Amino acid sequence: MGYLLHQLVSESAARYPEKEAIAFQDETMTYAELERESNKLSHSLLRIGVVRGERVGIHLHRSISSIVGALGILKAGATYVPIDPLCPPHRLGYIVNKCGTRVLITSHEKLPNIEQGFSAGSPLKTIVVMNGLDAAPGSFVSTEIIDWKKLRETAREDAPHVNAIDADLAYILFTSGSTGNPKGVMLSHLNSLTFVNSAHDFFQITAADRFSNICPLHFDMSVFDLFVAFKAGATVVVIPEVSAKFPVKLAESIETNKITVWNSVPSALSLLATYKNLHHHDLSSLRLILFAGEMFPLKYLRRLQEIIPRSRYCNMYGQTEANSSTSYWVDHLPPEARGSLPIGRPLPNFDVFALDESGREVTEPGREGELYVRSLTVAAGYWGEPEKTENAFVGNPLRPDLNEKVYRTGDLVHLDAEGNYVFVGRKDHMIKSRGYRIEIGEIETVLCDHPKVKNAVVIPVPDELIGNRIVAVVELSESGMIDNEDILRYCASKLPRYMMPEAVRFCESLPVTSSGKVDRNKLSDLKEASFSA
Amino acid sequence: MSILENIEKILLTEIAVGLADKKIDPEADLLEQGIIDSLGLMKLIDFLEKTFSIKISDEEIVPENFQCLNSMVNLVQQHL
């Protein structure tokens, strides 16, 4: 049995060399080819000078190349750092600098974005362009740009020998941070494999399964799609980013690719359920539909269950810091069901508990507590953020004698009569939108950085389809010389698309507390007025 | 205002405020660039239906009809 994430591919390549590992639009790649291509990339990275433990960036749209990229990095003993392909240059530059990334894998369309995010003193030395270069490789400042198509011609096909161990970091996933910059969750091979093995067995995945992959590489749900499938020797059908916006295309993807295992945020499934002619498609190949990241509105779930009655449905719960931790089967939604689904019980090999304000474990319905996760899946912390790490990864309050770390989720839960955990809310100002977690403070920091903004507050407006819509309320430092477009353009230069406010409201003066901070308790009046347009 | 100008205005003032260039290239791929996301798409369809008094069917909601300004103009013209 392998102890490193990429060994899952090597093992399946030995067992099922000719089986389809990945399908993307008109392209497919067998397990033997995936093994060979990723080996070649890892040799090339080693030749470039990548060393064990180094953080190599991936700035690519969802494709076969992005998967080969991740595997090639792992096989070189390095850590992959996926960076949203649509992220603004400023954010890209921040992540590259933060991780000390010397090598970045990308496509030629992304070069202008990278150049814009490049600042003096950037650690970036080499850019590997996966889809080839139209012109001769150029460079900017001291960065070398390499054409992978040329490099691969002479690269070795066998697996490189790198002395990696399961405690080494496999990937770092950047997620919203409350103080204005994203924070990188560090996950080791062991963290990830512990989850992958548990999920593989729990959902009885086989080589005959065909997975959808609609979650981007920088989103932790992609780990399930890719590595659980690779462990089983199953096929991953990569759904193009553009198709994911169109219900008709989603239905066609499921039908023509005979997808058996679907995994996405509920909003993608809600979108599918809004398609009126869904019953014209044969979606009976689906046997397992997993959703995670936010609440699934029951009316859409109900509609899907009417159209795809034979599939099983499972509500998954977990945070990037601990991988998916609990699950709740919801195969037959009772007609009288209202409100939200429970997040359920721990998956195998997970210990999950909730502590109330006095530190007492919640063991019966009626009391509320903060959820903690104890498992080998729990991350090593946040990259380069010792203080944030210390606050979230704490000694086990129930067993101080074990001298171990558990993850403190910040999620408040209670137990229902059946012993399932039910999500109640957050201890802080984190919200979910389209399944992404967003620290309101990060958006507010960007707004307040605008030279003409005196103070700003972000109000989440609950939305059935996407969880929350984001409304910014801004107090200007000088009388109204700027409009909402000016503010939003500034946000777009700093924030990823999913964190962009949908609307900006102006306010003469925001209520503040005695310490000068915005008084959230007095914002309820604004809330009413703020989203009428 | 032409159909193209009308749609451009909807995009700039309602759907992709601050995301698109101030003058949108009629051939620019707005889906690939992430200027129109799934929620933006739903809002856009709503605006198109109201502005031009047309009804867009589910089958017409495909990437080919929403890729760029010109493809949206074609879609609207088919209904007028």
Short mmCIF file of N, CA, C and O in Angstrom, two decimals, chain A residues 258-317:
data_model
loop_
_atom_site.label_atom_id
_atom_site.label_comp_id
_atom_site.label_asym_id
_atom_site.label_seq_id
_atom_site.Cartn_x
_atom_site.Cartn_y
_atom_site.Cartn_z
N LYS A 258 -21.98 9.31 -18.86
CA LYS A 258 -22.49 8.27 -17.95
C LYS A 258 -21.84 8.38 -16.56
O LYS A 258 -21.27 7.42 -16.02
N ILE A 259 -21.93 9.58 -16.01
CA ILE A 259 -21.32 9.84 -14.70
C ILE A 259 -22.09 9.07 -13.62
O ILE A 259 -23.32 9.05 -13.62
N THR A 260 -21.34 8.44 -12.73
CA THR A 260 -21.99 7.67 -11.65
C THR A 260 -21.86 8.38 -10.29
O THR A 260 -22.71 8.22 -9.43
N VAL A 261 -20.77 9.14 -10.11
CA VAL A 261 -20.55 9.81 -8.83
C VAL A 261 -20.43 11.32 -9.08
O VAL A 261 -19.54 11.76 -9.81
N TRP A 262 -21.33 12.06 -8.49
CA TRP A 262 -21.33 13.52 -8.64
C TRP A 262 -20.94 14.15 -7.31
O TRP A 262 -21.44 13.74 -6.26
N ASN A 263 -20.08 15.16 -7.34
CA ASN A 263 -19.66 15.83 -6.12
C ASN A 263 -19.53 17.31 -6.43
O ASN A 263 -18.75 17.70 -7.28
N SER A 264 -20.34 18.14 -5.76
CA SER A 264 -20.26 19.58 -6.03
C SER A 264 -20.87 20.36 -4.88
O SER A 264 -21.44 19.78 -3.95
N VAL A 265 -20.78 21.67 -4.99
CA VAL A 265 -21.51 22.51 -4.04
C VAL A 265 -22.99 22.45 -4.44
O VAL A 265 -23.31 22.23 -5.60
N PRO A 266 -23.91 22.66 -3.47
CA PRO A 266 -25.33 22.58 -3.79
C PRO A 266 -25.76 23.54 -4.90
O PRO A 266 -26.66 23.22 -5.67
N SER A 267 -25.12 24.72 -4.99
CA SER A 267 -25.61 25.69 -5.99
C SER A 267 -25.50 25.15 -7.42
O SER A 267 -26.34 25.47 -8.25
N ALA A 268 -24.50 24.30 -7.69
CA ALA A 268 -24.40 23.71 -9.03
C ALA A 268 -25.58 22.77 -9.27
O ALA A 268 -26.14 22.72 -10.37
N LEU A 269 -25.95 22.03 -8.23
CA LEU A 269 -27.10 21.11 -8.35
C LEU A 269 -28.41 21.87 -8.41
O LEU A 269 -29.34 21.48 -9.13
N SER A 270 -28.51 22.98 -7.66
CA SER A 270 -29.71 23.81 -7.70
C SER A 270 -29.90 24.36 -9.11
O SER A 270 -31.01 24.40 -9.64
N LEU A 271 -28.79 24.78 -9.70
CA LEU A 271 -28.82 25.32 -11.06
C LEU A 271 -29.36 24.24 -12.02
O LEU A 271 -30.22 24.52 -12.85
N LEU A 272 -28.86 23.03 -11.85
CA LEU A 272 -29.32 21.91 -12.67
C LEU A 272 -30.83 21.70 -12.49
O LEU A 272 -31.56 21.48 -13.45
N ALA A 273 -31.26 21.80 -11.23
CA ALA A 273 -32.68 21.55 -10.92
C ALA A 273 -33.61 22.63 -11.47
O ALA A 273 -34.81 22.40 -11.62
N THR A 274 -33.05 23.81 -11.79
CA THR A 274 -33.91 24.87 -12.33
C THR A 274 -34.21 24.65 -13.81
O THR A 274 -35.06 25.31 -14.38
N TYR A 275 -33.48 23.72 -14.44
CA TYR A 275 -33.66 23.45 -15.87
C TYR A 275 -34.97 22.69 -16.07
O TYR A 275 -35.14 21.57 -15.59
N LYS A 276 -35.88 23.34 -16.78
CA LYS A 276 -37.25 22.80 -16.86
C LYS A 276 -37.32 21.46 -17.58
O LYS A 276 -38.17 20.64 -17.26
N ASN A 277 -36.46 21.24 -18.56
CA ASN A 277 -36.57 20.00 -19.34
C ASN A 277 -35.58 18.93 -18.90
O ASN A 277 -35.16 18.10 -19.70
N LEU A 278 -35.26 18.95 -17.64
CA LEU A 278 -34.29 17.99 -17.11
C LEU A 278 -34.74 16.54 -17.36
O LEU A 278 -33.94 15.66 -17.60
N HIS A 279 -36.07 16.34 -17.33
CA HIS A 279 -36.59 14.98 -17.51
C HIS A 279 -36.39 14.46 -18.95
O HIS A 279 -36.59 13.28 -19.21
N HIS A 280 -35.97 15.32 -19.87
CA HIS A 280 -35.68 14.86 -21.23
C HIS A 280 -34.32 14.16 -21.30
O HIS A 280 -33.97 13.59 -22.33
N HIS A 281 -33.54 14.27 -20.25
CA HIS A 281 -32.21 13.66 -20.25
C HIS A 281 -32.22 12.37 -19.43
O HIS A 281 -32.91 12.29 -18.42
N ASP A 282 -31.42 11.40 -19.88
CA ASP A 282 -31.30 10.16 -19.13
C ASP A 282 -30.15 10.31 -18.13
O ASP A 282 -28.98 10.26 -18.51
N LEU A 283 -30.50 10.54 -16.88
CA LEU A 283 -29.48 10.76 -15.85
C LEU A 283 -29.37 9.55 -14.92
O LEU A 283 -28.87 9.64 -13.80
N SER A 284 -29.86 8.40 -15.40
CA SER A 284 -29.97 7.23 -14.52
C SER A 284 -28.61 6.59 -14.19
O SER A 284 -28.56 5.70 -13.35
N SER A 285 -27.53 7.02 -14.87
CA SER A 285 -26.22 6.47 -14.52
C SER A 285 -25.79 6.90 -13.11
O SER A 285 -24.99 6.22 -12.47
N LEU A 286 -26.31 8.02 -12.63
CA LEU A 286 -25.89 8.54 -11.32
C LEU A 286 -26.31 7.60 -10.19
O LEU A 286 -27.48 7.25 -10.06
N ARG A 287 -25.33 7.18 -9.39
CA ARG A 287 -25.66 6.32 -8.25
C ARG A 287 -25.39 7.01 -6.92
O ARG A 287 -25.85 6.60 -5.88
N LEU A 288 -24.61 8.08 -6.97
CA LEU A 288 -24.20 8.76 -5.75
C LEU A 288 -24.06 10.25 -6.02
O LEU A 288 -23.31 10.65 -6.91
N ILE A 289 -24.82 11.05 -5.29
CA ILE A 289 -24.72 12.51 -5.45
C ILE A 289 -24.30 13.10 -4.11
O ILE A 289 -25.02 12.98 -3.11
N LEU A 290 -23.09 13.67 -4.10
CA LEU A 290 -22.57 14.26 -2.86
C LEU A 290 -22.60 15.78 -3.00
O LEU A 290 -22.29 16.31 -4.05
N PHE A 291 -22.97 16.44 -1.93
CA PHE A 291 -22.92 17.91 -1.96
C PHE A 291 -22.35 18.41 -0.64
O PHE A 291 -22.54 17.80 0.41
N ALA A 292 -21.64 19.51 -0.71
CA ALA A 292 -20.94 20.03 0.47
C ALA A 292 -20.69 21.50 0.29
O ALA A 292 -20.76 22.03 -0.82
N GLY A 293 -20.38 22.17 1.37
CA GLY A 293 -19.94 23.56 1.29
C GLY A 293 -20.99 24.56 1.74
O GLY A 293 -20.65 25.67 2.12
N GLU A 294 -22.26 24.20 1.65
CA GLU A 294 -23.31 25.11 2.08
C GLU A 294 -24.61 24.32 2.20
O GLU A 294 -24.65 23.13 1.91
N MET A 295 -25.66 24.99 2.62
CA MET A 295 -26.97 24.35 2.76
C MET A 295 -27.58 24.09 1.39
O MET A 295 -27.51 24.96 0.52
N PHE A 296 -28.21 22.96 1.21
CA PHE A 296 -28.90 22.66 -0.04
C PHE A 296 -30.38 22.99 0.15
O PHE A 296 -31.05 22.36 0.96
N PRO A 297 -30.92 24.00 -0.58
CA PRO A 297 -32.35 24.31 -0.43
C PRO A 297 -33.18 23.06 -0.75
O PRO A 297 -33.00 22.44 -1.79
N LEU A 298 -34.07 22.71 0.16
CA LEU A 298 -34.78 21.44 0.04
C LEU A 298 -35.64 21.36 -1.22
O LEU A 298 -35.84 20.29 -1.77
N LYS A 299 -36.15 22.51 -1.69
CA LYS A 299 -37.03 22.41 -2.86
C LYS A 299 -36.27 21.94 -4.10
O LYS A 299 -36.81 21.22 -4.92
N TYR A 300 -34.99 22.30 -4.21
CA TYR A 300 -34.20 21.83 -5.35
C TYR A 300 -33.79 20.37 -5.15
O TYR A 300 -33.75 19.60 -6.10
N LEU A 301 -33.45 20.03 -3.92
CA LEU A 301 -33.08 18.64 -3.64
C LEU A 301 -34.27 17.72 -3.96
O LEU A 301 -34.12 16.66 -4.58
N ARG A 302 -35.44 18.17 -3.55
CA ARG A 302 -36.66 17.38 -3.78
C ARG A 302 -36.88 17.17 -5.28
O ARG A 302 -37.19 16.08 -5.73
N ARG A 303 -36.68 18.23 -6.05
CA ARG A 303 -36.87 18.13 -7.50
C ARG A 303 -35.87 17.14 -8.12
O ARG A 303 -36.23 16.33 -8.96
N LEU A 304 -34.61 17.21 -7.66
CA LEU A 304 -33.61 16.27 -8.19
C LEU A 304 -33.99 14.84 -7.84
O LEU A 304 -33.84 13.93 -8.64
N GLN A 305 -34.49 14.66 -6.62
CA GLN A 305 -34.84 13.29 -6.20
C GLN A 305 -36.02 12.75 -7.00
O GLN A 305 -36.13 11.54 -7.19
N GLU A 306 -36.88 13.65 -7.47
CA GLU A 306 -38.00 13.19 -8.31
C GLU A 306 -37.48 12.73 -9.67
O GLU A 306 -37.93 11.74 -10.23
N ILE A 307 -36.49 13.46 -10.20
CA ILE A 307 -36.00 13.17 -11.55
C ILE A 307 -34.95 12.07 -11.55
O ILE A 307 -34.86 11.29 -12.49
N ILE A 308 -34.14 12.02 -10.49
CA ILE A 308 -33.10 10.99 -10.39
C ILE A 308 -33.37 10.19 -9.12
O ILE A 308 -32.67 10.34 -8.11
N PRO A 309 -34.41 9.33 -9.13
CA PRO A 309 -34.84 8.69 -7.88
C PRO A 309 -33.91 7.58 -7.41
O PRO A 309 -33.88 7.26 -6.23
N ARG A 310 -33.13 7.00 -8.34
CA ARG A 310 -32.36 5.82 -7.94
C ARG A 310 -31.02 6.15 -7.30
O ARG A 310 -30.39 5.29 -6.69
N SER A 311 -30.58 7.38 -7.42
CA SER A 311 -29.29 7.74 -6.84
C SER A 311 -29.41 7.87 -5.32
O SER A 311 -30.49 8.15 -4.79
N ARG A 312 -28.28 7.68 -4.64
CA ARG A 312 -28.24 8.00 -3.21
C ARG A 312 -27.73 9.44 -3.07
O ARG A 312 -26.96 9.92 -3.92
N TYR A 313 -28.15 10.10 -2.03
CA TYR A 313 -27.80 11.51 -1.82
C TYR A 313 -27.12 11.66 -0.46
O TYR A 313 -27.62 11.11 0.53
N CYS A 314 -26.02 12.39 -0.43
CA CYS A 314 -25.32 12.53 0.84
C CYS A 314 -24.85 13.97 1.07
O CYS A 314 -24.18 14.56 0.21
N ASN A 315 -25.22 14.51 2.21
CA ASN A 315 -24.78 15.85 2.61
C ASN A 315 -23.44 15.69 3.33
O ASN A 315 -23.36 15.03 4.35
N MET A 316 -22.38 16.27 2.75
CA MET A 316 -21.04 16.15 3.34
C MET A 316 -20.73 17.45 4.08
O MET A 316 -21.06 18.53 3.61
N TYR A 317 -20.04 17.32 5.20
CA TYR A 317 -19.64 18.52 5.93
C TYR A 317 -18.15 18.43 6.26
O TYR A 317 -17.67 17.37 6.66
#
